[in-house]
Coordinates of C-alpha atoms and ligand atoms in Angstrom, one line a residue:
M1 CA -9.8 0.3 16.8
A2 CA -12.8 -2.0 16.9
V3 CA -12.8 -5.7 17.4
R4 CA -13.1 -7.2 13.9
R5 CA -15.4 -10.1 13.7
L6 CA -17.4 -11.7 10.9
A7 CA -20.9 -10.5 10.5
E8 CA -23.6 -12.3 12.3
K9 CA -25.2 -15.3 10.7
H10 CA -28.5 -13.6 9.7
L11 CA -26.5 -11.0 7.7
Q12 CA -24.5 -13.6 5.8
P13 CA -25.7 -14.6 2.3
E14 CA -26.4 -18.3 1.6
S15 CA -23.6 -18.6 -0.9
F16 CA -21.1 -16.7 -3.1
A17 CA -19.9 -17.2 -6.6
F18 CA -17.7 -14.9 -8.7
T19 CA -19.3 -13.5 -11.8
P20 CA -17.9 -15.0 -15.0
E21 CA -15.8 -11.8 -15.6
N22 CA -14.5 -11.7 -12.1
L23 CA -13.8 -15.4 -12.2
A24 CA -11.7 -15.0 -15.4
W25 CA -9.9 -12.0 -13.8
A26 CA -9.2 -14.1 -10.6
K27 CA -7.7 -16.9 -12.6
Q28 CA -5.4 -14.5 -14.3
Q29 CA -4.3 -13.2 -10.9
I30 CA -3.6 -16.7 -9.7
A31 CA -1.6 -17.6 -12.8
K32 CA 0.8 -14.8 -12.0
Y33 CA 2.3 -16.8 -9.2
P34 CA 4.6 -19.8 -9.5
E35 CA 3.3 -23.3 -8.8
G36 CA 2.8 -23.8 -5.1
R37 CA 2.6 -20.0 -4.4
Q38 CA -1.0 -19.4 -5.5
A39 CA -1.9 -18.3 -2.0
S40 CA -0.1 -15.0 -2.8
A41 CA -3.2 -14.0 -4.8
V42 CA -5.4 -14.0 -1.7
I43 CA -5.5 -10.2 -1.2
P44 CA -6.5 -9.2 -4.7
L45 CA -9.1 -12.0 -4.8
L46 CA -10.6 -11.0 -1.5
M47 CA -10.7 -7.4 -2.7
R48 CA -12.6 -8.4 -5.8
A49 CA -15.0 -10.5 -3.8
Q50 CA -15.6 -7.5 -1.5
E51 CA -16.3 -5.2 -4.5
Q52 CA -18.7 -7.8 -6.0
G53 CA -20.4 -8.2 -2.6
G54 CA -21.5 -4.6 -2.3
G55 CA -18.4 -3.4 -0.4
W56 CA -18.2 -6.0 2.3
L57 CA -16.7 -9.5 2.5
S58 CA -19.1 -12.3 3.5
E59 CA -18.1 -15.6 5.0
P60 CA -19.2 -17.6 1.9
A61 CA -17.0 -15.3 -0.2
M62 CA -14.0 -16.0 2.0
R63 CA -14.6 -19.8 1.7
V64 CA -14.8 -19.6 -2.1
V65 CA -11.5 -17.7 -2.2
G66 CA -10.0 -20.2 0.2
E67 CA -11.1 -23.1 -2.0
M68 CA -9.7 -21.4 -5.1
L69 CA -6.3 -21.0 -3.5
D70 CA -6.3 -24.3 -1.6
M71 CA -6.2 -22.4 1.8
A72 CA -8.0 -23.4 5.0
P73 CA -10.9 -21.1 5.9
I74 CA -9.1 -20.0 9.1
R75 CA -6.2 -18.6 7.0
I76 CA -8.6 -16.5 5.1
Y77 CA -10.4 -15.3 8.2
E78 CA -7.0 -14.3 9.7
I79 CA -6.3 -12.1 6.7
A80 CA -9.8 -10.6 6.4
T81 CA -10.0 -9.8 10.1
F82 CA -6.5 -8.3 10.2
Y83 CA -6.7 -5.7 7.3
T84 CA -9.1 -2.8 7.8
Q85 CA -9.4 -2.6 4.0
F86 CA -11.8 -5.6 4.3
Q87 CA -15.2 -4.9 5.6
L88 CA -16.8 -7.7 7.5
Q89 CA -20.4 -6.5 7.6
P90 CA -22.7 -4.6 5.3
V91 CA -21.6 -1.0 4.7
G92 CA -23.2 2.1 3.2
R93 CA -24.2 1.8 -0.4
K94 CA -22.5 5.1 -1.3
G95 CA -19.6 5.0 1.0
H96 CA -18.0 3.6 4.1
I97 CA -16.0 6.4 5.7
Q98 CA -12.8 5.3 7.4
V99 CA -11.6 8.2 9.6
C100 CA -8.0 7.9 10.7
G101 CA -7.8 8.3 14.4
T102 CA -4.0 7.9 15.0
T103 CA -2.0 10.6 16.7
P104 CA -1.0 12.9 13.8
C105 CA -4.6 13.0 12.5
M106 CA -6.0 13.4 16.0
L107 CA -3.7 16.3 16.7
R108 CA -4.9 17.9 13.4
G109 CA -8.6 17.6 14.1
A110 CA -9.8 14.0 13.4
G111 CA -12.0 14.2 16.5
A112 CA -14.1 16.9 14.7
L113 CA -14.3 14.7 11.6
I114 CA -15.6 11.8 13.8
E115 CA -18.3 14.2 15.2
V116 CA -19.4 14.9 11.6
C117 CA -19.7 11.2 10.9
K118 CA -21.7 10.7 14.1
R119 CA -24.1 13.5 13.2
R120 CA -24.4 12.8 9.5
I121 CA -24.3 9.0 9.5
H122 CA -24.8 7.3 12.8
E123 CA -23.9 7.8 16.4
H124 CA -22.0 4.5 16.4
P125 CA -19.5 3.1 13.9
F126 CA -20.4 0.2 11.6
H127 CA -24.1 1.2 11.7
L128 CA -25.8 2.3 8.5
S129 CA -27.2 5.7 8.1
A130 CA -31.0 5.9 8.0
D131 CA -31.1 5.9 4.2
G132 CA -28.5 3.1 4.0
N133 CA -26.1 5.2 2.0
F134 CA -23.3 5.6 4.5
S135 CA -21.4 4.0 7.4
W136 CA -18.2 4.9 9.2
E137 CA -15.5 3.7 11.5
E138 CA -12.3 4.9 13.0
V139 CA -9.1 3.3 11.7
E140 CA -5.4 3.3 12.5
C141 CA -2.9 5.3 10.4
A142 CA -3.7 5.1 6.7
G143 CA -0.3 6.4 5.6
A144 CA -1.2 10.0 4.7
C145 CA -0.1 11.5 8.0
V146 CA 1.7 14.4 6.3
N147 CA -1.7 15.6 5.0
A148 CA -3.6 14.9 8.3
P149 CA -6.4 14.7 9.0
M150 CA -7.8 12.4 6.4
V151 CA -10.5 9.9 5.6
Q152 CA -10.5 6.9 3.2
V153 CA -13.6 5.9 1.3
V154 CA -13.0 2.5 -0.3
K155 CA -9.9 3.1 -2.5
D156 CA -10.0 6.9 -2.4
V157 CA -8.3 9.2 0.2
Y158 CA -9.3 12.7 1.1
E159 CA -6.7 14.7 3.0
D160 CA -6.2 18.1 4.8
L161 CA -9.8 17.9 5.9
T162 CA -11.9 20.2 8.0
P163 CA -15.4 19.4 9.2
E164 CA -16.7 21.6 6.4
T165 CA -14.8 20.0 3.6
L166 CA -15.8 16.5 4.9
E167 CA -19.4 17.6 4.8
K168 CA -19.0 18.7 1.2
I169 CA -17.4 15.3 0.3
L170 CA -20.3 13.5 2.0
D171 CA -22.8 15.7 0.1
A172 CA -21.0 14.9 -3.2
L173 CA -21.0 11.2 -2.5
A174 CA -24.7 11.3 -1.6
R175 CA -25.4 12.9 -5.0
G176 CA -23.5 10.0 -6.6
E177 CA -20.6 12.2 -7.6
K178 CA -16.9 11.3 -7.2
P179 CA -15.2 14.2 -5.3
K180 CA -11.7 15.2 -6.1
T181 CA -9.3 13.0 -4.1
G182 CA -6.2 14.1 -2.2
P183 CA -5.6 17.4 -0.3
Q184 CA -8.8 19.5 0.1
N185 CA -7.0 22.7 1.1
G186 CA -5.5 23.5 -2.3
R187 CA -2.0 22.3 -1.9
R188 CA -0.4 19.9 -4.3
A189 CA 0.4 16.4 -3.0
A190 CA 2.4 16.9 0.2
E191 CA 4.0 20.2 -0.8
P192 CA 3.8 23.2 1.6
I193 CA 0.6 25.1 1.1
T194 CA 2.7 28.0 -0.2
G195 CA 4.1 25.8 -2.9
Q196 CA 7.3 23.9 -3.5
C197 CA 10.3 25.5 -1.8
A198 CA 13.0 22.9 -2.0
L199 CA 14.8 21.2 -4.9
V200 CA 13.4 23.9 -7.2
S201 CA 16.5 24.6 -9.4
P202 CA 16.0 23.3 -13.0
E203 CA 19.7 22.3 -13.1
L204 CA 18.8 19.5 -10.7
F205 CA 16.4 18.0 -13.2
D206 CA 17.2 19.2 -16.8
G207 CA 20.4 17.1 -17.1
S208 CA 22.7 20.1 -17.8
M209 CA 25.0 19.1 -15.0
V210 CA 25.1 15.4 -15.8
G211 CA 28.5 14.1 -16.7
K212 CA 30.1 17.6 -16.3
G213 CA 31.7 16.8 -13.0
A214 CA 30.0 20.1 -12.0
G215 CA 29.0 19.4 -8.5
L216 CA 27.3 21.6 -6.0
A217 CA 29.5 24.7 -6.5
A218 CA 28.7 25.0 -10.2
A219 CA 25.0 24.4 -9.6
R220 CA 25.1 27.2 -7.0
E221 CA 26.8 29.5 -9.6
A222 CA 24.1 28.8 -12.1
I223 CA 21.3 29.4 -9.6
A224 CA 22.9 32.7 -8.5
A225 CA 23.4 33.8 -12.2
R226 CA 19.8 33.1 -13.1
A227 CA 18.6 35.0 -10.0
A228 CA 20.7 38.0 -11.0
G229 CA 19.5 37.8 -14.6
E230 CA 23.0 37.1 -15.9
P231 CA 23.9 34.5 -18.7
L232 CA 24.4 31.1 -17.2
P233 CA 28.0 30.1 -16.7
K234 CA 29.3 27.3 -19.0
P235 CA 29.5 24.1 -17.1
P236 CA 33.1 22.7 -17.0
E237 CA 34.1 20.1 -19.6
P238 CA 34.4 16.7 -18.2
A239 CA 37.8 15.6 -17.3
A240 CA 39.3 12.8 -19.5
A241 CA 38.5 9.6 -17.9
A242 CA 41.7 8.1 -16.6
A243 CA 42.0 4.3 -17.2
P244 CA 42.4 2.4 -14.0
P245 CA 46.0 1.4 -13.4
A246 CA 46.8 -2.2 -14.5
P247 CA 48.1 -4.5 -11.8
P248 CA 51.8 -5.0 -12.0
K249 CA 52.6 -8.3 -13.8
S250 CA 55.0 -9.3 -11.0
D251 CA 52.2 -9.4 -8.4
P252 CA 52.1 -12.9 -7.0
A253 CA 48.7 -14.7 -7.0
P254 CA 47.0 -14.2 -3.7
A255 CA 47.8 -17.0 -1.3
K256 CA 45.1 -19.5 -0.6
P257 CA 44.0 -19.5 3.0
P258 CA 45.3 -22.6 4.8
A259 CA 42.7 -25.4 5.4
A260 CA 41.6 -25.9 8.9
A261 CA 43.3 -28.7 10.7
A262 CA 40.1 -30.9 11.0
V263 CA 39.2 -30.3 7.3
K264 CA 42.8 -31.2 6.3
A265 CA 42.7 -34.4 8.4
A266 CA 39.3 -35.5 6.9
G267 CA 40.6 -34.9 3.4
E268 CA 43.7 -37.0 4.0
A269 CA 41.6 -39.8 5.5
D270 CA 39.3 -39.8 2.4
H271 CA 42.2 -39.7 0.1
G272 CA 43.6 -42.8 1.9
K273 CA 40.3 -44.6 1.5
V274 CA 40.1 -43.9 -2.2
G275 CA 43.8 -45.0 -2.6
G276 CA 43.1 -48.2 -0.6
S277 CA 40.2 -49.3 -2.6
K278 CA 42.0 -48.5 -5.8
A279 CA 45.0 -50.6 -4.6
K280 CA 42.6 -53.5 -3.9
S281 CA 41.0 -53.4 -7.3
D282 CA 44.4 -53.2 -8.9
Ligands
FES301 S1 -2.0 9.3 11.4 FE1 -3.6 9.6 10.1 S2 -2.9 9.0 8.2 FE2 -1.2 8.6 9.5

């Protein structure tokens, strides 16, 4: 994980202003929050400022967002330097590759993906490739560990990668294409590569067991019958709903808990005061 600092002064633009469309959008976001809670819009506004700024967040952009939300600049710097979704210096025009380097991804080959980035983009992270199209960095877990190893490119994630599939993704991005996101090894979502193998019975999802009081035993019967090619057993009819028993009329009302001694004494003293002043006014 690299130290996250704002870009050096010579890289920072003189100023920043949202485009009219982005400004209108930003005002809509701010209006979603109750009075006094406008700072909650800080993440979406910073993201939009980053997108408008060519994929990275300049210091003038942070100031503008801070002014819009009535937040001190340091509060904005804290947020922007904490989240790796925010880029603090210029990144590749066609993609900034964030390679997850946390344990599950490392165990599944993230080191080889980093070697691809070093060879294809630059020896060092946060440096632009010779054509300015790409940059890369290693990040902490991006939340797709089950499909490790993975990379994130702006808002898209590419999972179950090998050095070869990462190369293909870089080629596609270089051509200006948008590669298919998600697993790159043919599996669907986070299912096993051989396909879904749990919770596959339609009875679990088609509603046929709902309200029948069928339970697991009946579901198993239906699954076994289908496997044997037999007609499905009829689910049992629901039992008549029994009304809850009415409480016996003779039940006494629950006793109130006794007041604590100190509370009781204070109450009596107050009562005495009220009574005293009433007596005087009478
Ligand atoms: S460890 Fe790589 S996505 Fe979680």
